[in-house]
Amino acid sequence: MTREQNKFISNERKLAFSDVYLVPQFSSINSRRSVNVTEEFTFKNGHSWEGTPIIASNMDYIGTLEMASSLQNFKICTAVSKFVSPEDWISHIESGLDMEYAFPTFGLDNKNYITDYLNHISDSTGHTARIIVLDVPNGYIDSFASLISDLKALMPDITIFAGNVVTPEGVELLANAGVDGVKLGIGSGSVCTTSIETGVGYPQLSAILDCADTAKNNSVVLISDGGISESGDLGKAFVAGTDFIMIGGILAGHTEGGAPTITENDTEYRLYYGMSSEEAMNTHYDGIAEYRTAEGISKLVKDKGPVANTIKQLLGGLRSSCTYLNCQNIAELTSKGQFIKI
Ligand code: 5GP
């Protein structure tokens, strides 16, 4: 084996969403209206779920309870930021928030902290989280796998989506630890600078393509996280084989995110930042620790008003992808859709 062969995991070039287009097919679907964008899943733990398999990211000004209350009207999910208090959860649930579509999110927290947090919500409201998200930048560290198996032992009925990893080995690691869904994505987020700071990354389309079979063989669903910058990317991600898609930046700048508005030249903007950025560290911790650097940036985006407008546009695009590819629903997109490299 030459040194070059030894240094590369494969000879293929890996692809981002922007490296491909979907190919149109003869279609008997005459209207976007007849396309169904909801799906039904039965997870490894036997729990069934029905809804639109899109999840708002657990980022500041995106994964808010107000966002979840709006997105549930579209059966779209929200991974609610771990910085939201159980008391805020309780008051929103009492006002109609549906935990079927709102998922509490945690990081590498203490397992007792997580179970206390969840029990406090269910004891106070009678509503129990059915899906939780465990989100760490590097899902390969062994303390993360231990946290997952501890939580599975303590709360076997709760569906766990956890990540992030980007390789089949990473999917297997988390599946063996006990998750029901694996979140995929390192280096592809819109405010992510991990690939710049560390050189680590994996183009998102190839991450999905390379991990889909391993996920299926291990009976876990895949949640593609990061890199969706336009509605056409949704169809591409589903064709590649993801079950769910997490979106962040595309949902920034909406009323429900609650970011303060800034007016410049008569235009209103809202702030949006990566959760490993300096802004996030200053907001939630005491700034950046000396031994690390920020792996995220902040951006100002034009105020986009209520999120329903953006969702209608995203789902319209997804329905149209289905029409071009002669698919009645997302499952057919995944089984029949094909790409060209561009
Ligand atoms: P987007 O949809 O904006 O392209 O990607 C959203 C995802 O980017 C999030 O769900 C999360 O996985 C990732 N992300 C959020 N903030 C940061 C950050 O500060 N640094 C990095 N590396 N990734 C981030």
Coordinates of C-alpha atoms and ligand atoms in Angstrom, one line a residue:
M1 CA 0.0 0.0 0.0
T2 CA 1.3 3.4 -0.9
R3 CA 1.6 6.1 1.7
E4 CA -1.3 8.0 -0.1
Q5 CA -3.6 5.0 0.0
N6 CA -2.8 4.6 3.7
K7 CA -3.6 8.2 4.5
F8 CA -7.1 8.3 2.9
I9 CA -10.1 6.3 4.1
S10 CA -11.2 6.0 0.5
N11 CA -10.4 7.3 -3.0
E12 CA -13.8 8.9 -3.4
R13 CA -14.3 12.6 -3.2
K14 CA -17.0 13.4 -0.6
L15 CA -19.9 15.5 -1.6
A16 CA -21.8 18.5 -0.1
F17 CA -25.5 19.2 -1.0
S18 CA -24.3 21.8 -3.5
D19 CA -22.3 19.2 -5.4
V20 CA -25.4 17.4 -6.7
Y21 CA -28.8 17.9 -8.3
L22 CA -31.8 15.6 -8.2
V23 CA -32.9 14.1 -11.5
P24 CA -36.5 14.5 -12.7
Q25 CA -38.6 11.5 -13.5
F26 CA -41.8 10.9 -15.5
S27 CA -44.4 11.9 -13.0
S28 CA -48.0 11.1 -12.4
I29 CA -48.2 13.5 -9.5
N30 CA -50.0 16.5 -10.9
S31 CA -50.2 18.6 -7.9
R32 CA -47.9 19.4 -5.0
R33 CA -51.0 19.2 -2.8
S34 CA -51.2 15.4 -3.2
V35 CA -47.7 15.0 -1.7
N36 CA -47.6 14.0 2.0
V37 CA -44.6 15.3 3.9
T38 CA -45.5 13.5 7.2
E39 CA -44.0 10.1 8.0
E40 CA -44.5 7.5 10.6
F41 CA -41.7 5.9 12.5
T42 CA -41.5 3.1 15.0
F43 CA -38.2 3.5 16.8
K44 CA -36.0 0.7 18.2
N45 CA -37.6 1.0 21.6
G46 CA -41.1 0.3 20.1
H47 CA -42.3 4.0 20.4
S48 CA -44.3 5.2 17.3
W49 CA -44.2 8.8 16.1
E50 CA -45.9 10.5 13.3
G51 CA -45.0 14.0 12.0
T52 CA -42.9 16.0 9.6
P53 CA -39.3 14.7 10.1
I54 CA -37.7 18.1 10.4
I55 CA -36.3 19.4 13.6
A56 CA -35.4 23.0 14.6
S57 CA -31.9 23.1 16.1
N58 CA -31.3 23.5 19.8
M59 CA -29.5 26.8 19.3
D60 CA -30.1 30.2 21.0
Y61 CA -32.8 32.2 19.2
I62 CA -33.9 29.0 17.3
G63 CA -34.6 26.2 19.7
T64 CA -37.0 28.2 21.8
L65 CA -40.4 27.2 23.3
E66 CA -42.1 29.8 21.2
M67 CA -40.6 28.3 18.1
A68 CA -41.8 24.8 19.2
S69 CA -45.3 26.2 19.8
S70 CA -45.4 27.5 16.2
L71 CA -43.7 24.6 14.5
Q72 CA -46.0 22.0 16.1
N73 CA -48.8 23.4 13.8
F74 CA -46.8 21.9 11.0
K75 CA -46.0 18.7 13.0
I76 CA -42.4 19.9 12.8
C77 CA -40.2 19.3 15.8
T78 CA -38.0 21.5 17.9
A79 CA -35.0 20.5 19.9
V80 CA -35.4 23.0 22.7
S81 CA -32.2 24.6 24.0
K82 CA -30.8 23.1 27.2
F83 CA -30.7 26.6 28.6
V84 CA -34.5 26.7 28.9
S85 CA -35.6 26.1 32.5
P86 CA -38.1 23.3 33.5
E87 CA -40.3 26.1 34.8
D88 CA -40.5 27.7 31.3
W89 CA -41.4 24.2 29.9
I90 CA -44.1 23.8 32.5
S91 CA -45.8 27.1 31.7
H92 CA -45.7 26.5 27.9
I93 CA -47.1 22.9 28.3
E94 CA -49.9 24.4 30.4
S95 CA -50.6 26.7 27.4
G96 CA -50.7 24.0 24.8
L97 CA -47.2 23.0 23.9
D98 CA -47.2 19.5 22.6
M99 CA -44.2 17.4 23.8
E100 CA -44.7 15.0 20.8
Y101 CA -42.9 17.7 18.8
A102 CA -40.8 19.5 21.4
F103 CA -37.7 17.6 22.6
P104 CA -35.7 18.6 25.7
T105 CA -32.0 18.8 24.8
F106 CA -29.0 18.1 27.0
G107 CA -25.3 18.0 26.6
L108 CA -22.7 16.1 28.5
D109 CA -24.7 16.7 31.6
N110 CA -24.9 14.6 34.8
K111 CA -27.4 11.8 34.4
N112 CA -29.2 12.7 37.6
Y113 CA -29.6 16.3 36.5
I114 CA -31.2 15.1 33.3
T115 CA -33.7 12.7 35.0
D116 CA -34.5 15.3 37.7
Y117 CA -35.2 17.9 35.0
L118 CA -37.5 15.6 33.0
N119 CA -39.2 14.2 36.1
H120 CA -39.9 17.8 37.4
I121 CA -41.7 18.6 34.1
S122 CA -43.7 15.4 34.0
D123 CA -44.6 15.6 37.8
S124 CA -45.8 19.2 37.3
T125 CA -47.8 18.8 34.1
G126 CA -48.6 15.1 33.7
H127 CA -46.9 15.3 30.3
T128 CA -43.7 13.2 29.8
A129 CA -41.0 13.8 27.1
R130 CA -41.1 11.0 24.6
I131 CA -38.0 12.0 22.7
I132 CA -34.9 13.8 24.0
V133 CA -31.9 15.0 22.2
L134 CA -28.3 14.6 23.5
D135 CA -26.1 17.0 21.6
V136 CA -22.3 17.3 21.9
P137 CA -19.9 18.6 19.2
N138 CA -17.9 15.4 19.3
G139 CA -20.0 12.3 19.7
Y140 CA -16.9 10.0 19.6
I141 CA -15.8 10.7 23.2
D142 CA -16.3 7.7 25.4
S143 CA -18.0 9.6 28.3
F144 CA -20.8 10.4 25.9
A145 CA -21.5 6.7 25.1
S146 CA -21.5 6.0 28.9
L147 CA -24.0 8.8 29.5
I148 CA -26.3 7.3 26.8
S149 CA -26.2 3.8 28.3
D150 CA -26.7 5.2 31.8
L151 CA -29.8 7.2 30.6
K152 CA -31.2 4.2 28.7
A153 CA -31.0 2.1 31.8
L154 CA -32.7 4.8 33.9
M155 CA -35.4 5.7 31.3
P156 CA -35.9 2.8 28.9
D157 CA -39.1 4.3 27.5
I158 CA -37.6 7.6 26.3
T159 CA -36.5 7.8 22.7
I160 CA -32.9 9.2 22.5
F161 CA -31.5 11.0 19.5
A162 CA -27.8 11.7 20.0
G163 CA -24.7 12.9 18.2
N164 CA -22.8 14.3 16.5
V165 CA -20.8 11.8 14.5
V166 CA -20.2 11.5 10.7
T167 CA -18.9 8.0 10.0
P168 CA -20.4 4.5 10.0
E169 CA -18.2 3.7 13.0
G170 CA -19.6 6.6 14.9
V171 CA -23.2 5.5 14.1
E172 CA -22.3 2.0 15.4
L173 CA -20.8 3.4 18.5
L174 CA -23.9 5.3 19.4
A175 CA -26.2 2.6 18.4
N176 CA -24.4 0.1 20.6
A177 CA -24.6 2.6 23.5
G178 CA -28.4 2.4 23.1
V179 CA -29.7 5.4 21.1
D180 CA -32.7 5.2 18.9
G181 CA -31.5 7.9 16.5
V182 CA -28.0 9.1 15.5
K183 CA -27.4 12.8 14.7
L184 CA -24.9 13.3 11.9
G185 CA -22.8 16.3 11.1
I186 CA -19.4 17.7 11.9
G187 CA -18.2 20.8 10.1
S188 CA -21.2 21.6 7.9
G189 CA -23.3 24.0 10.0
S190 CA -23.8 27.6 8.7
V191 CA -22.1 29.2 11.7
C192 CA -19.7 26.3 12.2
T193 CA -16.0 26.9 12.0
T194 CA -14.8 23.5 13.2
S195 CA -13.3 22.6 9.8
I196 CA -11.3 25.9 9.8
E197 CA -10.2 25.7 13.5
T198 CA -9.4 22.0 13.6
G199 CA -9.3 20.7 10.0
V200 CA -12.0 18.1 11.0
G201 CA -15.1 17.7 8.9
Y202 CA -17.2 15.6 6.5
P203 CA -19.3 17.0 3.6
Q204 CA -22.9 16.4 4.7
L205 CA -24.4 14.6 1.7
S206 CA -21.6 12.0 1.8
A207 CA -22.0 11.7 5.6
I208 CA -25.6 10.6 5.0
L209 CA -24.8 8.4 2.0
D210 CA -22.0 6.7 3.9
C211 CA -24.0 6.1 7.1
A212 CA -27.5 5.2 5.9
D213 CA -26.9 1.5 5.6
T214 CA -25.2 1.2 9.0
A215 CA -28.1 3.1 10.6
K216 CA -30.6 0.7 9.0
N217 CA -28.6 -2.4 10.0
N218 CA -28.5 -1.2 13.6
S219 CA -32.2 -0.2 13.6
V220 CA -31.5 3.5 14.4
V221 CA -32.9 6.5 12.5
L222 CA -30.5 9.1 11.1
I223 CA -30.9 12.8 11.8
S224 CA -28.8 14.9 9.4
D225 CA -27.8 18.0 11.2
G226 CA -26.4 21.1 9.4
G227 CA -25.8 22.4 6.0
I228 CA -29.4 23.0 4.8
S229 CA -29.2 26.4 3.2
E230 CA -32.2 26.2 0.8
S231 CA -35.3 24.2 0.5
G232 CA -33.8 22.0 -2.3
D233 CA -31.3 20.7 0.2
L234 CA -34.1 19.0 2.1
G235 CA -35.0 16.7 -0.8
K236 CA -31.4 16.0 -1.4
A237 CA -30.9 14.9 2.2
F238 CA -33.9 12.6 2.1
V239 CA -32.8 11.1 -1.2
A240 CA -29.4 10.4 0.3
G241 CA -31.1 8.4 3.1
T242 CA -31.6 10.5 6.2
D243 CA -34.8 10.0 8.2
F244 CA -34.9 13.4 9.9
I245 CA -33.3 16.7 9.1
M246 CA -32.2 19.2 11.7
I247 CA -32.1 22.9 10.6
G248 CA -30.6 25.9 12.3
G249 CA -29.5 28.9 10.3
I250 CA -32.5 28.8 7.9
L251 CA -34.7 29.4 10.9
A252 CA -32.7 32.3 12.3
G253 CA -34.2 35.8 12.3
H254 CA -37.8 34.9 13.1
T255 CA -40.1 36.4 15.7
E256 CA -40.4 33.2 17.6
G257 CA -36.6 33.0 18.1
G258 CA -36.8 36.1 20.2
A259 CA -33.4 37.6 19.3
P260 CA -33.2 41.3 19.9
T261 CA -33.7 43.4 16.8
I262 CA -31.0 45.8 15.6
T263 CA -32.0 48.5 13.1
E264 CA -29.4 49.6 10.5
N265 CA -30.3 51.8 7.5
D266 CA -34.0 51.4 8.2
T267 CA -33.7 47.6 8.0
E268 CA -34.3 45.4 11.1
Y269 CA -31.8 42.6 11.7
R270 CA -31.7 39.8 14.3
L271 CA -28.6 38.2 15.8
Y272 CA -27.8 34.5 15.3
Y273 CA -24.7 32.7 16.6
G274 CA -23.1 29.3 16.8
M275 CA -23.3 27.5 20.1
S276 CA -19.5 27.2 20.3
S277 CA -19.0 30.9 19.3
E278 CA -17.6 33.5 21.6
E279 CA -21.1 35.1 21.9
A280 CA -22.5 31.8 23.1
M281 CA -19.7 31.3 25.6
N282 CA -20.2 34.8 26.9
T283 CA -23.9 34.3 27.2
H284 CA -23.9 30.9 29.0
Y285 CA -20.5 30.5 30.5
D286 CA -17.8 32.9 31.7
G287 CA -16.3 33.4 28.2
I288 CA -14.0 31.1 26.4
A289 CA -11.8 28.9 28.6
E290 CA -8.1 29.5 28.1
Y291 CA -7.4 26.0 26.6
R292 CA -10.0 26.3 23.8
T293 CA -11.0 28.5 20.8
A294 CA -14.4 29.3 19.5
E295 CA -15.7 26.9 16.8
G296 CA -18.6 29.1 15.7
I297 CA -19.4 32.6 14.5
S298 CA -22.2 35.1 14.8
K299 CA -24.3 36.7 12.0
L300 CA -26.9 39.3 11.6
V301 CA -29.9 38.2 9.5
K302 CA -32.7 40.3 8.2
D303 CA -35.8 40.0 10.4
K304 CA -38.0 37.4 8.7
G305 CA -41.2 37.8 10.8
P306 CA -43.2 34.8 11.9
V307 CA -41.6 31.4 11.1
A308 CA -44.8 30.1 9.4
N309 CA -43.9 32.0 6.2
T310 CA -40.5 30.3 6.0
I311 CA -41.9 26.9 6.8
K312 CA -44.5 27.2 4.0
Q313 CA -41.7 28.0 1.6
L314 CA -39.5 25.1 2.8
L315 CA -42.4 22.5 2.7
G316 CA -43.5 23.9 -0.7
G317 CA -40.0 23.3 -2.0
L318 CA -39.9 19.8 -0.6
R319 CA -43.3 18.9 -2.1
S320 CA -42.1 20.2 -5.4
S321 CA -39.0 18.0 -5.2
C322 CA -41.3 15.1 -4.7
T323 CA -43.4 16.1 -7.7
Y324 CA -40.4 16.3 -10.0
L325 CA -39.2 12.8 -8.8
N326 CA -42.7 11.2 -9.0
C327 CA -42.8 10.6 -5.2
Q328 CA -46.0 10.7 -3.1
N329 CA -44.0 11.1 0.1
I330 CA -40.6 11.3 1.8
A331 CA -40.1 7.5 2.0
E332 CA -40.5 7.3 -1.8
L333 CA -38.0 10.1 -2.2
T334 CA -35.5 8.0 -0.3
S335 CA -36.2 4.8 -2.1
K336 CA -36.5 6.2 -5.7
G337 CA -34.6 9.5 -5.9
Q338 CA -31.3 9.8 -7.8
F339 CA -28.6 12.4 -8.1
I340 CA -26.2 13.7 -10.7
K341 CA -22.9 15.2 -9.7
I342 CA -22.4 18.7 -11.0
Ligands
5GP1 P1 -27.2 24.9 10.0 O1 -28.6 24.4 9.8 O2 -27.2 26.3 10.5 O3 -26.4 24.8 8.8 O4 -26.6 24.0 11.1 C1 -27.1 23.9 12.4 C2 -26.2 23.0 13.2 O5 -24.9 23.6 13.3 C3 -26.6 22.8 14.6 O6 -27.7 22.0 14.8 C4 -25.3 22.3 15.3 O7 -25.1 20.9 15.1 C5 -24.2 23.1 14.5 N1 -23.7 24.2 15.3 C6 -24.4 25.1 15.9 N2 -23.6 26.0 16.5 C7 -22.3 25.7 16.2 C8 -21.0 26.2 16.5 O8 -20.9 27.2 17.2 N3 -20.0 25.5 16.1 C9 -20.1 24.3 15.3 N4 -19.1 23.7 14.9 N5 -21.3 23.8 15.0 C10 -22.4 24.5 15.4

